[in-house]
Amino acid sequence: MTEYPVYRGRRLRDGSAVRSLVRETRLSPEQTLLPLFVEAGEGIRIEVPSMPGVYRSSVEGILEDAREAMELGVGGVILFGIPETKDDEGSGAWAEDGVVQTAVRELKAELPELLVATDVCLCEYTSHGHCGVLEGNGVLNDPTLELLARTALSHARAGADIVAPSDMMDGRVGAIRQALDGAGFPQLPIMSYAVKYASAFYGPFRDAADSTPLLGDRRGYQMDPANAEEALREVWADLEEGADIVMVKPALAYLDIIRRVKDEVEVPVAAYHVSGEYAAIMAAVERGWLGDEAMEEALLSIRRAGADIVISYWAREFARRC
Ligand code: PBG
C-alpha cells in the first residue's frame, strides 16, 4: 500500500547525478555572444566604471578579449564602435576605415574561426546621440534607412558574419537586406533588434559608448515597456523584411516577451541582457549583497524563457565556469 504522498519531487532533486539528468534547460557558452566596445586609437583600455570587467579598448585589446572568449567556447562577439569624432549625420558609422570596420578586418585576419557580429546604429557616431537623421527633436525615419544600409554594407565588406541593426527605424531590415543582396552579400544573416524597449537599463552602455542623446530621449523610436502585442508586430514586420534572427532587449525585465516571441515564431530568438541589468547584479556582488551565481541564474532564466542566443557582458566569465 503506497502511503501519501505518492509524488515526492525531492527524489529527482537529491543527488547531483539525477538532478543533472532531469535538468530541463541548459545554457552553453556557444549559445552566448560577448559585446565588446572598440575605441579608435591605440593602447586604450579603460574599464567602464559602472560595468566591472567591461572595457573600452582599442583594437589590440579587442583581439585579446576576443581570442580569450573564443578559446573558452563563447559563441562569438558583437562589436560596438566608439569613434574618434562624431558629426551630425554619424558618417563614422559607414567609413570604410571606421573603428568597427578596422576591428572586424583585424579580427577576421587573426581569428578567422571567430564569429563576429556588428551592431548597426548611428547613435555612437552622431554628435546629437540619436539613432538617425535629426530634425528638431525627432528622428526622420526614411532618410535614416539609407545611412543604416550603408553602415551594414561597410561591415559586410569588412568581413562581419552577422549584422545587427539596433536603431528601431521602420523598414530598416528591408533596406539593409536589399543593400546586402545588391552588393553580393545575399548570404549574410541579419539579427534584428526587433523588440527594443525604451529602457532605463541602457544607462551604463550609453556612458560606455558616449551615446546619450543630447536632447530628448529615444521614445520616438524605441518601444513602450508596457506593450507586449506590439512586440509581436515588430517581430513579424522584421521577419517579413528578411530578418534571420530576432532579438528582444532588454532581457530580464522582459522574460514574458521572450517567451511570447519564441512561442509565436520559428526562427532563432536572441535576448540581450543589457548593461544596466549587468551593472545591477555586479554592484550587488561587489557589495557582497549577492553571490555571483546570481548572474548565472539570470542568464539561465533568459534561456529558459525561450532565448536561443543570450547576449551577455558576462559571457566570458560564464564560459570560464562551465
Ligand atoms: C545602440 C544600442 C544601445 C544598446 C545596444 N545598441 C543603446 C541604446 O539604444 O541607447 C544598449 C546595450 C546595453 O545597454 O547593454 N542603439
mmCIF file of C-alpha atoms and ligand atoms in Angstrom:
data_model
loop_
_atom_site.group_PDB
_atom_site.id
_atom_site.type_symbol
_atom_site.label_atom_id
_atom_site.label_comp_id
_atom_site.label_asym_id
_atom_site.label_seq_id
_atom_site.Cartn_x
_atom_site.Cartn_y
_atom_site.Cartn_z
ATOM 1 C CA MET A 1 0.000 0.000 0.000
ATOM 2 C CA THR A 2 1.553 3.325 -1.075
ATOM 3 C CA GLU A 3 1.313 5.944 1.532
ATOM 4 C CA TYR A 4 0.673 9.605 0.889
ATOM 5 C CA PRO A 5 2.455 11.438 -0.663
ATOM 6 C CA VAL A 6 2.811 9.373 -3.859
ATOM 7 C CA TYR A 7 4.597 12.185 -5.603
ATOM 8 C CA ARG A 8 7.863 13.045 -3.960
ATOM 9 C CA GLY A 9 9.516 15.691 -6.094
ATOM 10 C CA ARG A 10 12.602 15.515 -3.949
ATOM 11 C CA ARG A 11 13.509 12.080 -5.401
ATOM 12 C CA LEU A 12 14.710 13.835 -8.529
ATOM 13 C CA ARG A 13 16.297 16.732 -6.714
ATOM 14 C CA ASP A 14 18.528 14.776 -4.412
ATOM 15 C CA GLY A 15 21.933 13.750 -5.593
ATOM 16 C CA SER A 16 23.766 15.631 -8.265
ATOM 17 C CA ALA A 17 23.602 12.918 -10.948
ATOM 18 C CA VAL A 18 19.845 12.560 -11.029
ATOM 19 C CA ARG A 19 19.377 16.289 -10.629
ATOM 20 C CA SER A 20 21.541 16.861 -13.646
ATOM 21 C CA LEU A 21 19.872 14.065 -15.630
ATOM 22 C CA VAL A 22 16.459 15.719 -15.404
ATOM 23 C CA ARG A 23 17.614 19.309 -15.868
ATOM 24 C CA GLU A 24 15.283 20.937 -18.404
ATOM 25 C CA THR A 25 17.317 23.920 -19.506
ATOM 26 C CA ARG A 26 20.964 24.180 -20.354
ATOM 27 C CA LEU A 27 22.890 27.202 -21.432
ATOM 28 C CA SER A 28 26.134 26.505 -23.131
ATOM 29 C CA PRO A 29 28.799 29.127 -23.850
ATOM 30 C CA GLU A 30 28.427 28.573 -27.584
ATOM 31 C CA GLN A 31 24.882 29.985 -27.307
ATOM 32 C CA THR A 32 26.202 33.271 -25.943
ATOM 33 C CA LEU A 33 27.634 36.385 -27.556
ATOM 34 C CA LEU A 34 30.036 38.774 -25.844
ATOM 35 C CA PRO A 35 29.596 42.523 -26.559
ATOM 36 C CA LEU A 36 32.875 44.410 -26.991
ATOM 37 C CA PHE A 37 33.442 48.180 -27.157
ATOM 38 C CA VAL A 38 36.085 49.095 -29.721
ATOM 39 C CA GLU A 39 37.612 52.508 -29.358
ATOM 40 C CA ALA A 40 39.520 54.331 -32.084
ATOM 41 C CA GLY A 41 43.232 54.796 -31.364
ATOM 42 C CA GLU A 42 45.953 52.651 -29.850
ATOM 43 C CA GLY A 43 46.861 51.327 -26.436
ATOM 44 C CA ILE A 44 43.485 52.219 -24.951
ATOM 45 C CA ARG A 45 41.972 50.050 -22.250
ATOM 46 C CA ILE A 46 39.552 51.780 -19.897
ATOM 47 C CA GLU A 47 37.248 49.908 -17.571
ATOM 48 C CA VAL A 48 33.658 51.163 -17.772
ATOM 49 C CA PRO A 49 33.032 52.461 -14.239
ATOM 50 C CA SER A 50 29.512 51.093 -13.906
ATOM 51 C CA MET A 51 30.397 47.791 -15.588
ATOM 52 C CA PRO A 52 33.181 45.972 -13.750
ATOM 53 C CA GLY A 53 35.048 43.634 -16.083
ATOM 54 C CA VAL A 54 33.937 45.508 -19.215
ATOM 55 C CA TYR A 55 36.435 47.672 -21.111
ATOM 56 C CA ARG A 56 36.579 50.171 -23.914
ATOM 57 C CA SER A 57 39.630 49.020 -25.837
ATOM 58 C CA SER A 58 41.478 49.819 -28.992
ATOM 59 C CA VAL A 59 41.903 47.004 -31.484
ATOM 60 C CA GLU A 60 44.827 45.151 -29.793
ATOM 61 C CA GLY A 61 42.791 44.803 -26.606
ATOM 62 C CA ILE A 62 39.768 43.651 -28.574
ATOM 63 C CA LEU A 63 41.867 40.964 -30.229
ATOM 64 C CA GLU A 64 42.943 39.715 -26.830
ATOM 65 C CA ASP A 65 39.420 39.739 -25.399
ATOM 66 C CA ALA A 66 38.037 38.019 -28.478
ATOM 67 C CA ARG A 67 40.767 35.373 -28.538
ATOM 68 C CA GLU A 68 40.150 34.511 -24.921
ATOM 69 C CA ALA A 69 36.387 34.358 -25.466
ATOM 70 C CA MET A 70 36.842 32.097 -28.466
ATOM 71 C CA GLU A 71 39.202 29.769 -26.630
ATOM 72 C CA LEU A 72 36.701 29.475 -23.812
ATOM 73 C CA GLY A 73 33.992 28.467 -26.280
ATOM 74 C CA VAL A 74 31.902 31.659 -26.328
ATOM 75 C CA GLY A 75 29.696 31.684 -29.455
ATOM 76 C CA GLY A 76 31.055 34.942 -30.797
ATOM 77 C CA VAL A 77 31.404 38.652 -30.203
ATOM 78 C CA ILE A 78 29.245 41.635 -31.094
ATOM 79 C CA LEU A 79 31.101 44.872 -31.710
ATOM 80 C CA PHE A 80 30.167 48.441 -30.796
ATOM 81 C CA GLY A 81 32.301 51.327 -32.001
ATOM 82 C CA ILE A 82 33.477 54.443 -30.224
ATOM 83 C CA PRO A 83 34.810 56.730 -32.969
ATOM 84 C CA GLU A 84 37.363 59.500 -32.584
ATOM 85 C CA THR A 85 34.991 62.152 -33.846
ATOM 86 C CA LYS A 86 31.250 62.427 -34.269
ATOM 87 C CA ASP A 87 29.176 64.521 -36.639
ATOM 88 C CA ASP A 88 25.585 65.390 -37.368
ATOM 89 C CA GLU A 89 24.965 62.501 -39.733
ATOM 90 C CA GLY A 90 27.097 59.892 -37.995
ATOM 91 C CA SER A 91 29.353 59.405 -41.005
ATOM 92 C CA GLY A 92 31.886 57.452 -38.924
ATOM 93 C CA ALA A 93 29.362 54.623 -38.869
ATOM 94 C CA TRP A 94 29.908 53.714 -42.518
ATOM 95 C CA ALA A 95 33.530 54.848 -43.002
ATOM 96 C CA GLU A 96 35.497 52.082 -44.742
ATOM 97 C CA ASP A 97 38.344 52.672 -42.288
ATOM 98 C CA GLY A 98 35.982 53.283 -39.360
ATOM 99 C CA VAL A 99 36.616 51.856 -35.928
ATOM 100 C CA VAL A 100 34.317 48.827 -36.264
ATOM 101 C CA GLN A 101 35.324 48.119 -39.862
ATOM 102 C CA THR A 102 39.008 48.105 -38.883
ATOM 103 C CA ALA A 103 38.383 45.880 -35.891
ATOM 104 C CA VAL A 104 36.361 43.409 -37.961
ATOM 105 C CA ARG A 105 39.137 43.159 -40.551
ATOM 106 C CA GLU A 106 41.753 42.521 -37.892
ATOM 107 C CA LEU A 107 39.631 40.042 -36.017
ATOM 108 C CA LYS A 108 38.840 38.066 -39.149
ATOM 109 C CA ALA A 109 42.502 38.093 -40.189
ATOM 110 C CA GLU A 110 43.794 36.955 -36.778
ATOM 111 C CA LEU A 111 40.924 34.731 -35.693
ATOM 112 C CA PRO A 112 39.144 33.519 -38.824
ATOM 113 C CA GLU A 113 37.104 30.998 -36.823
ATOM 114 C CA LEU A 114 35.633 33.636 -34.528
ATOM 115 C CA LEU A 115 32.039 34.688 -35.221
ATOM 116 C CA VAL A 116 31.952 38.470 -35.447
ATOM 117 C CA ALA A 117 28.620 40.267 -35.311
ATOM 118 C CA THR A 118 28.356 44.042 -35.556
ATOM 119 C CA ASP A 119 25.829 46.428 -34.085
ATOM 120 C CA VAL A 120 24.441 48.644 -36.836
ATOM 121 C CA CYS A 121 23.330 52.004 -35.486
ATOM 122 C CA LEU A 122 24.198 55.676 -35.732
ATOM 123 C CA CYS A 123 23.895 56.840 -32.120
ATOM 124 C CA GLU A 124 27.531 56.196 -31.241
ATOM 125 C CA TYR A 125 28.572 58.279 -34.263
ATOM 126 C CA THR A 126 26.172 61.237 -34.226
ATOM 127 C CA SER A 127 27.057 64.383 -32.325
ATOM 128 C CA HIS A 128 23.462 64.604 -31.036
ATOM 129 C CA GLY A 129 23.429 60.947 -29.895
ATOM 130 C CA HIS A 130 20.240 59.936 -31.694
ATOM 131 C CA CYS A 131 19.972 56.820 -33.855
ATOM 132 C CA GLY A 132 19.263 58.632 -37.111
ATOM 133 C CA VAL A 133 18.904 61.871 -39.035
ATOM 134 C CA LEU A 134 17.640 64.535 -36.680
ATOM 135 C CA GLU A 135 15.064 67.200 -37.488
ATOM 136 C CA GLY A 136 14.091 69.294 -34.497
ATOM 137 C CA ASN A 137 13.863 66.799 -31.674
ATOM 138 C CA GLY A 138 12.658 63.974 -33.894
ATOM 139 C CA VAL A 139 14.485 61.389 -35.947
ATOM 140 C CA LEU A 140 13.483 61.197 -39.612
ATOM 141 C CA ASN A 141 12.729 57.608 -40.477
ATOM 142 C CA ASP A 142 13.160 57.177 -44.206
ATOM 143 C CA PRO A 143 16.288 59.304 -44.717
ATOM 144 C CA THR A 144 17.919 57.265 -41.937
ATOM 145 C CA LEU A 145 17.379 53.968 -43.755
ATOM 146 C CA GLU A 146 19.923 54.700 -46.430
ATOM 147 C CA LEU A 147 22.580 55.533 -43.851
ATOM 148 C CA LEU A 148 21.915 52.345 -41.933
ATOM 149 C CA ALA A 149 22.105 50.311 -45.138
ATOM 150 C CA ARG A 150 25.438 51.935 -45.949
ATOM 151 C CA THR A 151 26.689 51.135 -42.470
ATOM 152 C CA ALA A 152 25.646 47.478 -42.671
ATOM 153 C CA LEU A 153 27.253 47.180 -46.098
ATOM 154 C CA SER A 154 30.546 48.590 -44.842
ATOM 155 C CA HIS A 155 30.515 45.989 -42.055
ATOM 156 C CA ALA A 156 29.814 43.267 -44.609
ATOM 157 C CA ARG A 157 32.732 44.411 -46.762
ATOM 158 C CA ALA A 158 34.991 44.332 -43.719
ATOM 159 C CA GLY A 159 34.016 40.692 -43.182
ATOM 160 C CA ALA A 160 31.304 40.685 -40.487
ATOM 161 C CA ASP A 161 29.495 37.360 -40.076
ATOM 162 C CA ILE A 162 26.213 38.874 -38.856
ATOM 163 C CA VAL A 163 24.883 42.439 -38.933
ATOM 164 C CA ALA A 164 22.586 43.531 -36.135
ATOM 165 C CA PRO A 165 20.566 46.733 -36.633
ATOM 166 C CA SER A 166 19.586 48.272 -33.276
ATOM 167 C CA ASP A 167 18.091 51.607 -34.332
ATOM 168 C CA MET A 168 14.348 50.745 -34.410
ATOM 169 C CA MET A 169 13.589 52.675 -37.601
ATOM 170 C CA ASP A 170 10.678 51.245 -39.589
ATOM 171 C CA GLY A 171 11.801 49.391 -42.675
ATOM 172 C CA ARG A 172 15.464 49.146 -41.845
ATOM 173 C CA VAL A 173 15.717 45.378 -42.120
ATOM 174 C CA GLY A 174 14.316 45.539 -45.659
ATOM 175 C CA ALA A 175 16.625 48.386 -46.612
ATOM 176 C CA ILE A 176 19.656 46.542 -45.253
ATOM 177 C CA ARG A 177 18.645 43.239 -46.884
ATOM 178 C CA GLN A 178 18.272 44.959 -50.225
ATOM 179 C CA ALA A 179 21.632 46.707 -49.942
ATOM 180 C CA LEU A 180 23.399 43.481 -48.943
ATOM 181 C CA ASP A 181 21.786 41.430 -51.703
ATOM 182 C CA GLY A 182 22.555 44.090 -54.283
ATOM 183 C CA ALA A 183 26.230 44.172 -53.327
ATOM 184 C CA GLY A 184 26.883 40.439 -53.366
ATOM 185 C CA PHE A 185 26.126 39.533 -49.741
ATOM 186 C CA PRO A 186 22.918 37.525 -50.076
ATOM 187 C CA GLN A 187 24.255 35.000 -47.537
ATOM 188 C CA LEU A 188 24.933 37.444 -44.733
ATOM 189 C CA PRO A 189 22.435 36.999 -41.875
ATOM 190 C CA ILE A 190 20.613 39.896 -40.226
ATOM 191 C CA MET A 191 19.957 39.667 -36.500
ATOM 192 C CA SER A 192 17.475 42.437 -35.921
ATOM 193 C CA TYR A 193 16.899 44.111 -32.606
ATOM 194 C CA ALA A 194 13.239 43.554 -33.442
ATOM 195 C CA VAL A 195 11.855 44.268 -29.995
ATOM 196 C CA LYS A 196 13.784 47.042 -28.360
ATOM 197 C CA TYR A 197 12.210 48.890 -25.486
ATOM 198 C CA ALA A 198 12.905 52.474 -24.421
ATOM 199 C CA SER A 199 14.528 51.165 -21.272
ATOM 200 C CA ALA A 200 16.224 52.761 -18.291
ATOM 201 C CA PHE A 201 18.570 49.757 -18.264
ATOM 202 C CA TYR A 202 20.756 51.104 -21.114
ATOM 203 C CA GLY A 203 22.357 53.774 -18.912
ATOM 204 C CA PRO A 204 25.781 52.172 -18.375
ATOM 205 C CA PHE A 205 26.069 51.353 -22.088
ATOM 206 C CA ARG A 206 25.442 54.964 -23.007
ATOM 207 C CA ASP A 207 28.145 56.033 -20.572
ATOM 208 C CA ALA A 208 30.484 53.473 -22.101
ATOM 209 C CA ALA A 209 29.684 54.365 -25.710
ATOM 210 C CA ASP A 210 29.193 58.028 -25.002
ATOM 211 C CA SER A 211 25.835 57.889 -26.786
ATOM 212 C CA THR A 212 23.294 59.563 -24.508
ATOM 213 C CA PRO A 213 21.065 61.820 -26.636
ATOM 214 C CA LEU A 214 21.957 65.471 -26.038
ATOM 215 C CA LEU A 215 18.317 66.470 -26.282
ATOM 216 C CA GLY A 216 15.208 64.421 -25.691
ATOM 217 C CA ASP A 217 15.117 60.657 -25.422
ATOM 218 C CA ARG A 218 14.578 57.618 -27.622
ATOM 219 C CA ARG A 219 10.867 57.213 -27.017
ATOM 220 C CA GLY A 220 10.091 58.384 -30.551
ATOM 221 C CA TYR A 221 11.512 55.097 -31.876
ATOM 222 C CA GLN A 222 12.052 52.624 -29.046
ATOM 223 C CA MET A 223 9.088 50.723 -27.634
ATOM 224 C CA ASP A 224 6.905 51.411 -24.625
ATOM 225 C CA PRO A 225 7.815 48.962 -21.818
ATOM 226 C CA ALA A 226 4.088 48.486 -21.217
ATOM 227 C CA ASN A 227 3.491 46.814 -24.596
ATOM 228 C CA ALA A 228 3.574 43.128 -25.441
ATOM 229 C CA GLU A 229 1.368 42.772 -28.532
ATOM 230 C CA GLU A 230 3.424 45.444 -30.228
ATOM 231 C CA ALA A 231 6.449 43.177 -29.761
ATOM 232 C CA LEU A 232 4.821 40.560 -31.969
ATOM 233 C CA ARG A 233 4.008 43.134 -34.640
ATOM 234 C CA GLU A 234 7.633 44.264 -34.636
ATOM 235 C CA VAL A 235 8.875 40.689 -34.927
ATOM 236 C CA TRP A 236 6.578 39.896 -37.851
ATOM 237 C CA ALA A 237 7.473 43.119 -39.637
ATOM 238 C CA ASP A 238 11.186 42.336 -39.363
ATOM 239 C CA LEU A 239 10.714 38.727 -40.479
ATOM 240 C CA GLU A 240 8.719 39.855 -43.486
ATOM 241 C CA GLU A 241 11.564 42.208 -44.377
ATOM 242 C CA GLY A 242 14.088 39.391 -44.177
ATOM 243 C CA ALA A 243 15.430 39.182 -40.626
ATOM 244 C CA ASP A 244 17.053 35.815 -39.874
ATOM 245 C CA ILE A 245 17.293 36.132 -36.094
ATOM 246 C CA VAL A 246 15.077 38.361 -33.951
ATOM 247 C CA MET A 247 16.166 39.886 -30.689
ATOM 248 C CA VAL A 248 14.372 41.020 -27.565
ATOM 249 C CA LYS A 249 16.086 43.684 -25.490
ATOM 250 C CA PRO A 250 16.429 44.103 -22.505
ATOM 251 C CA ALA A 251 16.070 40.508 -21.322
ATOM 252 C CA LEU A 252 15.498 40.076 -17.613
ATOM 253 C CA ALA A 253 12.735 42.640 -17.305
ATOM 254 C CA TYR A 254 11.115 41.195 -20.464
ATOM 255 C CA LEU A 255 11.184 37.425 -19.944
ATOM 256 C CA ASP A 256 7.475 37.243 -20.765
ATOM 257 C CA ILE A 257 8.150 38.896 -24.113
ATOM 258 C CA ILE A 258 10.945 36.444 -24.931
ATOM 259 C CA ARG A 259 8.541 33.585 -24.239
ATOM 260 C CA ARG A 260 5.739 35.091 -26.329
ATOM 261 C CA VAL A 261 8.055 35.722 -29.241
ATOM 262 C CA LYS A 262 9.519 32.217 -29.048
ATOM 263 C CA ASP A 263 6.023 30.690 -28.987
ATOM 264 C CA GLU A 264 4.965 32.812 -31.946
ATOM 265 C CA VAL A 265 7.779 32.306 -34.451
ATOM 266 C CA GLU A 266 10.036 29.523 -35.652
ATOM 267 C CA VAL A 267 13.273 31.395 -36.045
ATOM 268 C CA PRO A 268 16.186 31.771 -33.630
ATOM 269 C CA VAL A 269 15.450 34.271 -30.892
ATOM 270 C CA ALA A 270 18.206 36.257 -29.210
ATOM 271 C CA ALA A 271 17.902 38.190 -25.969
ATOM 272 C CA TYR A 272 20.227 40.912 -24.743
ATOM 273 C CA HIS A 273 20.988 41.023 -21.024
ATOM 274 C CA VAL A 274 21.800 44.711 -21.202
ATOM 275 C CA SER A 275 24.295 46.936 -19.454
ATOM 276 C CA GLY A 276 22.015 48.074 -16.627
ATOM 277 C CA GLU A 277 20.884 44.543 -15.917
ATOM 278 C CA TYR A 278 24.538 43.504 -15.726
ATOM 279 C CA ALA A 279 25.517 46.540 -13.653
ATOM 280 C CA ALA A 280 22.746 45.964 -11.105
ATOM 281 C CA ILE A 281 23.881 42.426 -10.352
ATOM 282 C CA MET A 282 27.580 43.318 -10.399
ATOM 283 C CA ALA A 283 27.002 46.200 -7.979
ATOM 284 C CA ALA A 284 25.262 43.881 -5.540
ATOM 285 C CA VAL A 285 28.034 41.289 -5.949
ATOM 286 C CA GLU A 286 30.683 43.949 -5.260
ATOM 287 C CA ARG A 287 28.916 44.904 -2.055
ATOM 288 C CA GLY A 288 28.650 41.297 -1.020
ATOM 289 C CA TRP A 289 24.863 41.531 -1.168
ATOM 290 C CA LEU A 290 24.613 38.819 -3.803
ATOM 291 C CA GLY A 291 26.840 35.947 -4.820
ATOM 292 C CA ASP A 292 27.838 35.937 -8.457
ATOM 293 C CA GLU A 293 25.817 32.763 -9.075
ATOM 294 C CA ALA A 294 23.034 35.346 -9.373
ATOM 295 C CA MET A 295 24.425 36.185 -12.812
ATOM 296 C CA GLU A 296 24.367 32.531 -13.862
ATOM 297 C CA GLU A 297 20.790 32.255 -12.655
ATOM 298 C CA ALA A 298 19.803 35.365 -14.609
ATOM 299 C CA LEU A 299 21.360 34.078 -17.834
ATOM 300 C CA LEU A 300 19.791 30.648 -17.390
ATOM 301 C CA SER A 301 16.386 32.233 -16.856
ATOM 302 C CA ILE A 302 16.734 34.090 -20.157
ATOM 303 C CA ARG A 303 17.435 30.797 -21.892
ATOM 304 C CA ARG A 304 14.539 29.114 -20.065
ATOM 305 C CA ALA A 305 12.213 31.901 -21.207
ATOM 306 C CA GLY A 306 12.997 30.866 -24.788
ATOM 307 C CA ALA A 307 16.133 32.619 -25.974
ATOM 308 C CA ASP A 308 18.315 30.567 -28.306
ATOM 309 C CA ILE A 309 21.091 33.136 -28.094
ATOM 310 C CA VAL A 310 21.970 35.081 -24.955
ATOM 311 C CA ILE A 311 23.985 38.270 -25.332
ATOM 312 C CA SER A 312 25.849 38.965 -22.113
ATOM 313 C CA TYR A 313 28.749 41.055 -20.807
ATOM 314 C CA TRP A 314 29.413 38.069 -18.572
ATOM 315 C CA ALA A 315 29.699 35.549 -21.438
ATOM 316 C CA ARG A 316 33.414 35.002 -20.915
ATOM 317 C CA GLU A 317 33.105 34.611 -17.169
ATOM 318 C CA PHE A 318 30.199 32.246 -17.699
ATOM 319 C CA ALA A 319 32.244 30.141 -20.102
ATOM 320 C CA ARG A 320 35.091 30.002 -17.604
ATOM 321 C CA ARG A 321 32.793 28.326 -15.108
ATOM 322 C CA CYS A 322 31.331 25.748 -17.477
HETATM 323 C C1 PBG B 1 22.531 51.351 -29.913
HETATM 324 C C2 PBG B 1 22.468 50.360 -28.819
HETATM 325 C C3 PBG B 1 22.204 50.550 -27.453
HETATM 326 C C4 PBG B 1 22.385 49.312 -26.847
HETATM 327 C C5 PBG B 1 22.701 48.401 -27.836
HETATM 328 N N1 PBG B 1 22.738 49.066 -29.057
HETATM 329 C C6 PBG B 1 21.917 51.786 -26.691
HETATM 330 C C7 PBG B 1 20.646 52.483 -26.834
HETATM 331 O O1 PBG B 1 19.731 52.109 -27.566
HETATM 332 O O2 PBG B 1 20.580 53.523 -26.179
HETATM 333 C C8 PBG B 1 22.265 49.044 -25.382
HETATM 334 C C9 PBG B 1 23.014 47.873 -24.873
HETATM 335 C C10 PBG B 1 23.151 47.831 -23.406
HETATM 336 O O3 PBG B 1 22.572 48.624 -22.646
HETATM 337 O O4 PBG B 1 23.881 46.934 -22.957
HETATM 338 N N2 PBG B 1 21.326 51.869 -30.326
#
